[in-house]
Short mmCIF file of C-alpha atoms in Angstrom, two decimals:
data_model
loop_
_atom_site.label_atom_id
_atom_site.label_comp_id
_atom_site.label_asym_id
_atom_site.label_seq_id
_atom_site.Cartn_x
_atom_site.Cartn_y
_atom_site.Cartn_z
CA MET A 4 44.89 -1.08 13.67
CA THR A 5 41.70 1.46 12.11
CA ARG A 6 38.54 -0.21 13.47
CA TYR A 7 34.98 0.73 11.12
CA PRO A 8 31.57 1.26 12.45
CA ASP A 9 29.46 -1.46 12.00
CA ILE A 10 26.86 -0.85 9.41
CA PRO A 11 23.68 -1.13 10.50
CA LYS A 12 21.26 -3.78 9.12
CA PRO A 13 18.73 -2.68 6.33
CA ILE A 14 15.24 -2.71 7.47
CA ARG A 15 12.97 -5.27 4.71
CA SER A 16 10.02 -4.29 3.16
CA GLY A 17 7.61 -6.75 3.61
CA ILE A 18 3.59 -7.64 3.70
CA VAL A 19 1.89 -8.89 7.50
CA VAL A 20 -1.06 -11.29 6.88
CA LEU A 21 -3.58 -10.97 10.17
CA ASP A 22 -6.72 -12.60 10.97
CA PRO A 23 -8.48 -9.50 11.36
CA ASP A 24 -10.35 -11.34 14.56
CA THR A 25 -7.96 -11.21 17.07
CA GLY A 26 -4.62 -9.70 15.46
CA THR A 27 -1.97 -11.88 14.99
CA PRO A 28 0.25 -12.84 12.55
CA GLN A 29 -0.46 -15.59 10.18
CA ARG A 30 2.01 -15.20 7.70
CA VAL A 31 4.70 -12.82 7.08
CA ILE A 32 6.25 -12.14 3.25
CA VAL A 33 9.98 -10.55 4.07
CA LEU A 34 10.30 -9.13 0.53
CA GLN A 35 14.14 -10.11 -0.46
CA PHE A 36 15.62 -7.11 -1.93
CA ASN A 37 13.75 -3.62 -1.15
CA PRO A 38 12.77 -2.05 -4.53
CA ASP A 39 14.09 0.26 -5.81
CA THR A 40 11.94 3.10 -6.77
CA LEU A 41 7.97 3.14 -5.79
CA GLU A 42 5.21 5.12 -7.58
CA ARG A 43 2.42 6.65 -5.47
CA SER A 44 -0.70 8.28 -6.06
CA VAL A 45 -3.06 10.11 -3.78
CA SER A 46 -6.75 11.07 -5.10
CA PRO A 47 -8.41 13.22 -3.03
CA GLN A 48 -12.76 12.44 -2.48
CA SER A 49 -13.60 16.09 -3.47
CA ALA A 50 -17.73 15.81 -2.59
CA GLY A 51 -18.01 18.36 -5.22
CA ASP A 52 -17.88 18.49 -9.17
CA SER A 53 -14.55 19.51 -10.23
CA GLY A 54 -15.30 19.24 -13.13
CA ASP A 55 -14.59 23.21 -15.21
CA ALA A 56 -17.49 24.36 -17.96
CA GLY A 57 -14.78 25.82 -19.85
CA GLY A 58 -15.03 29.25 -21.56
CA GLY A 59 -16.37 31.05 -18.85
CA GLY A 60 -14.48 29.55 -16.69
CA ALA A 61 -17.46 28.50 -15.03
CA GLY A 62 -16.98 25.15 -12.78
CA SER A 63 -20.10 22.52 -13.25
CA GLY A 64 -19.84 21.39 -9.49
CA ASP A 65 -21.31 23.15 -6.39
CA ARG A 66 -19.50 26.00 -5.29
CA ASN A 67 -20.09 25.20 -1.22
CA GLU A 68 -18.96 22.19 -1.71
CA ALA A 69 -15.21 23.33 -3.88
CA LEU A 70 -13.42 22.51 -0.27
CA ARG A 71 -15.19 19.69 1.43
CA LEU A 72 -13.97 15.97 0.82
CA LYS A 73 -15.97 12.97 1.60
CA GLY A 74 -13.17 10.99 3.38
CA PRO A 75 -10.02 9.44 3.07
CA ALA A 76 -8.13 10.00 -0.31
CA GLN A 77 -7.10 6.81 -2.57
CA GLU A 78 -3.91 5.97 -2.33
CA THR A 79 -2.95 3.78 -4.34
CA TRP A 80 0.94 2.29 -4.14
CA LYS A 81 3.18 0.31 -7.09
CA PHE A 82 6.53 -1.31 -6.68
CA THR A 83 9.10 -3.29 -8.85
CA ALA A 84 9.76 -6.92 -6.82
CA GLU A 85 13.55 -8.90 -7.32
CA ILE A 86 12.90 -12.62 -5.95
CA ASP A 87 16.68 -14.77 -6.70
CA ALA A 88 17.68 -17.71 -6.06
CA THR A 89 21.12 -17.52 -6.96
CA ASP A 90 21.57 -14.79 -4.18
CA GLN A 91 21.02 -17.49 -1.60
CA LEU A 92 23.05 -20.59 -2.70
CA GLU A 93 23.59 -21.43 1.04
CA VAL A 94 19.23 -22.39 1.36
CA ALA A 95 18.29 -25.01 -0.49
CA ALA A 96 16.27 -24.70 -2.79
CA PRO A 97 14.67 -27.78 -4.26
CA ASP A 98 11.56 -26.30 -5.77
CA GLY A 99 13.59 -22.95 -6.70
CA ILE A 100 11.87 -19.27 -6.13
CA HIS A 101 8.19 -21.61 -6.60
CA PRO A 102 7.62 -21.02 -2.52
CA GLN A 103 7.97 -17.57 -2.50
CA LEU A 104 5.79 -16.76 -5.81
CA ALA A 105 3.08 -18.96 -4.38
CA THR A 106 3.17 -17.22 -1.06
CA LEU A 107 2.36 -14.01 -2.80
CA GLU A 108 -0.16 -15.39 -5.64
CA MET A 109 -2.28 -17.28 -2.21
CA LEU A 110 -3.05 -13.40 -1.20
CA VAL A 111 -5.55 -12.49 -4.34
CA GLN A 112 -6.57 -16.35 -4.38
CA PRO A 113 -8.99 -17.77 -2.14
CA THR A 114 -8.00 -20.98 -0.39
CA THR A 115 -9.38 -24.75 -1.31
CA ALA A 116 -11.34 -25.42 1.92
CA GLN A 117 -12.50 -21.96 1.11
CA LEU A 118 -13.93 -23.08 -2.33
CA ARG A 119 -14.90 -26.64 -1.31
CA GLU A 120 -17.35 -24.66 1.35
CA SER A 121 -18.62 -22.56 -1.52
CA MET A 122 -19.80 -25.77 -3.66
CA ARG A 123 -21.03 -27.54 -0.86
CA LEU A 124 -23.85 -24.31 0.32
CA SER A 125 -24.12 -24.06 -3.72
CA LYS A 126 -24.61 -28.23 -3.98
CA GLN A 127 -27.74 -27.46 -0.87
CA GLY A 128 -28.88 -24.43 -2.94
CA ALA A 129 -27.69 -21.60 -0.82
CA ILE A 130 -30.19 -18.96 -2.76
CA GLU A 131 -27.05 -16.50 -1.22
CA ILE A 132 -23.77 -16.77 -0.74
CA SER A 133 -21.75 -14.91 0.52
CA PRO A 134 -18.10 -13.37 -1.42
CA ILE A 135 -15.43 -15.07 0.00
CA GLU A 136 -13.58 -13.44 2.46
CA MET A 137 -9.38 -12.75 2.72
CA PRO A 138 -6.85 -12.32 5.64
CA LEU A 139 -5.97 -8.49 6.48
CA THR A 140 -3.23 -7.71 4.94
CA LEU A 141 -0.72 -5.43 5.56
CA PHE A 142 2.12 -3.59 3.90
CA THR A 143 5.01 -2.25 5.52
CA TRP A 144 7.68 0.26 4.74
CA GLY A 145 9.60 0.83 7.60
CA SER A 146 8.22 1.51 11.11
CA LYS A 147 6.95 4.40 9.80
CA ARG A 148 4.85 3.30 7.09
CA VAL A 149 3.06 0.75 8.34
CA MET A 150 -1.23 0.27 6.37
CA PRO A 151 -3.80 -2.16 5.41
CA VAL A 152 -4.36 -2.47 1.27
CA ARG A 153 -5.42 -5.15 -0.73
CA LEU A 154 -3.51 -5.97 -4.01
CA THR A 155 -4.62 -4.48 -7.26
CA GLU A 156 -1.98 -6.76 -9.04
CA LEU A 157 0.55 -9.00 -9.34
CA SER A 158 2.82 -9.29 -12.83
CA VAL A 159 5.32 -11.58 -12.71
CA ASN A 160 8.58 -12.25 -15.21
CA GLU A 161 10.25 -15.47 -14.61
CA SER A 162 13.46 -15.07 -16.52
CA ALA A 163 15.69 -18.07 -15.16
CA PHE A 164 15.09 -21.68 -14.92
CA ASP A 165 17.04 -24.73 -13.30
CA VAL A 166 17.32 -27.99 -14.80
CA SER A 167 14.01 -28.67 -13.54
CA LEU A 168 12.39 -25.89 -15.32
CA ASN A 169 11.16 -24.42 -11.57
CA PRO A 170 11.84 -20.87 -11.89
CA ILE A 171 14.70 -19.33 -9.71
CA ARG A 172 15.22 -15.56 -10.63
CA ALA A 173 11.40 -13.33 -11.32
CA SER A 174 10.75 -9.32 -10.76
CA LEU A 175 6.98 -8.90 -9.93
CA SER A 176 4.86 -6.09 -10.47
CA ILE A 177 2.74 -5.45 -8.10
CA GLY A 178 -0.03 -2.92 -7.36
CA MET A 179 -1.52 -1.88 -4.28
CA LYS A 180 -4.33 -0.01 -2.68
CA ILE A 181 -4.56 1.35 0.38
CA LEU A 182 -7.74 0.17 2.89
CA THR A 183 -9.50 3.43 4.26
CA VAL A 184 -12.28 3.20 7.24
CA SER A 185 -14.42 4.21 3.74
CA ASP A 186 -13.43 0.72 2.10
CA LEU A 187 -14.06 -1.27 6.15
CA PRO A 188 -16.56 -1.14 8.33
CA ALA A 189 -16.32 0.44 11.52
CA GLY A 190 -14.71 -1.09 14.50
CA HIS A 191 -12.88 -3.97 12.26
CA ARG A 192 -8.98 -4.41 13.17
CA GLY A 193 -7.96 -2.69 9.06
CA ALA A 194 -9.85 0.13 10.05
CA ASP A 195 -8.14 1.57 13.37
CA LEU A 196 -5.13 -0.20 11.86
CA TYR A 197 -5.61 3.17 8.95
CA MET A 198 -6.54 5.58 10.87
CA ALA A 199 -2.69 4.60 13.10
CA HIS A 200 -1.43 5.33 9.84
CA LEU A 201 -3.44 8.70 9.14
CA ALA A 202 -2.29 9.72 12.26
CA GLN A 203 1.74 8.87 12.09
CA LYS A 204 0.98 10.82 8.50
CA GLU A 205 -0.43 14.10 10.33
CA ARG A 206 2.99 13.75 12.78
CA LEU A 207 4.91 14.10 10.08
CA ALA A 208 3.53 16.97 8.69
CA ALA A 209 3.25 18.66 11.81
CA ALA A 210 7.38 18.04 11.79
CA ALA A 211 7.70 19.33 8.62
CA ARG A 212 9.88 23.18 8.16
CA ARG A 213 7.22 26.44 7.94
CA GLY A 214 7.53 28.40 5.61
CA SER A 215 5.77 31.95 5.03
CA VAL A 216 4.28 34.25 2.39
CA GLY A 217 7.31 37.21 2.42
CA SER A 218 8.91 33.20 0.84
CA LEU A 219 7.04 33.53 -2.23
CA GLY A 220 7.11 37.52 -2.67
CA LEU A 221 3.20 38.13 -1.52
CA GLY A 222 3.00 41.55 1.14
CA GLY A 223 -0.33 39.30 2.56
CA ILE A 224 -2.83 37.44 1.76
CA GLY A 225 -6.86 37.50 3.03
CA GLY A 226 -6.92 38.15 6.21
CA PHE A 227 -2.66 38.03 6.76
CA GLY A 228 -3.07 42.02 6.22
CA GLY A 229 -2.13 43.86 3.34
CA THR A 230 -2.10 43.94 -0.57
CA ALA A 231 -0.33 40.77 -2.35
CA ALA A 232 2.31 41.59 -4.65
CA VAL A 233 0.64 39.60 -7.12
CA PRO A 234 0.71 41.19 -10.70
CA GLY A 235 -3.13 42.26 -12.01
CA THR A 236 -4.25 40.85 -8.24
CA SER A 237 -5.61 42.41 -5.04
CA PHE A 238 -6.16 40.23 -1.83
CA ARG A 239 -7.53 42.33 0.81
CA ARG A 240 -9.05 41.92 4.28
CA ALA A 241 -13.05 40.68 4.13
#
């Protein structure tokens, strides 16, 4: 009898809500299905203004700042997640997928206890009330992508309901911003987690296959020696 190798169980992506002081997970949200696609945007924090004045091609920024960065790049993620109660018929769901939707929505909502405390301070005549701080949220996409995030978008499209009008199928468009050391105070647990995420990027970049200027058809650039084979342009040693 032919035996097939065991098919590995896929790792699920998800969201972990942490206590920022102790680092203890308060809630783990496992996405029922991994999104088919991820849309990522990475924007550098350039020190100088990269605007171009046009015409002669003279930039309007400080030339000494052209290659300088003020801090880590700003990165955003967008993806679509699916929730379907009909795919889990063996699990009792008297409320449909209300609990799953509510769990995600509470990531961008203060609790009733926090709102009552804020109203209590307001009634006592507090001159200034600090904004409500939310728990630290991590997004995980495998072991190589674990990062602190803030949800910036949550759009829900409910497409099926049971006889009690509980939603049983929905598509969610989720947008999030990765929090960096520029967004968090020094010593914050989220800042440490971002540094670990950035260090992981550095390790992956170091493992990338190296290229050569010869592969680009160039004889040499600047300190690499020689003159590059770029029509109308010379790269010579200083």
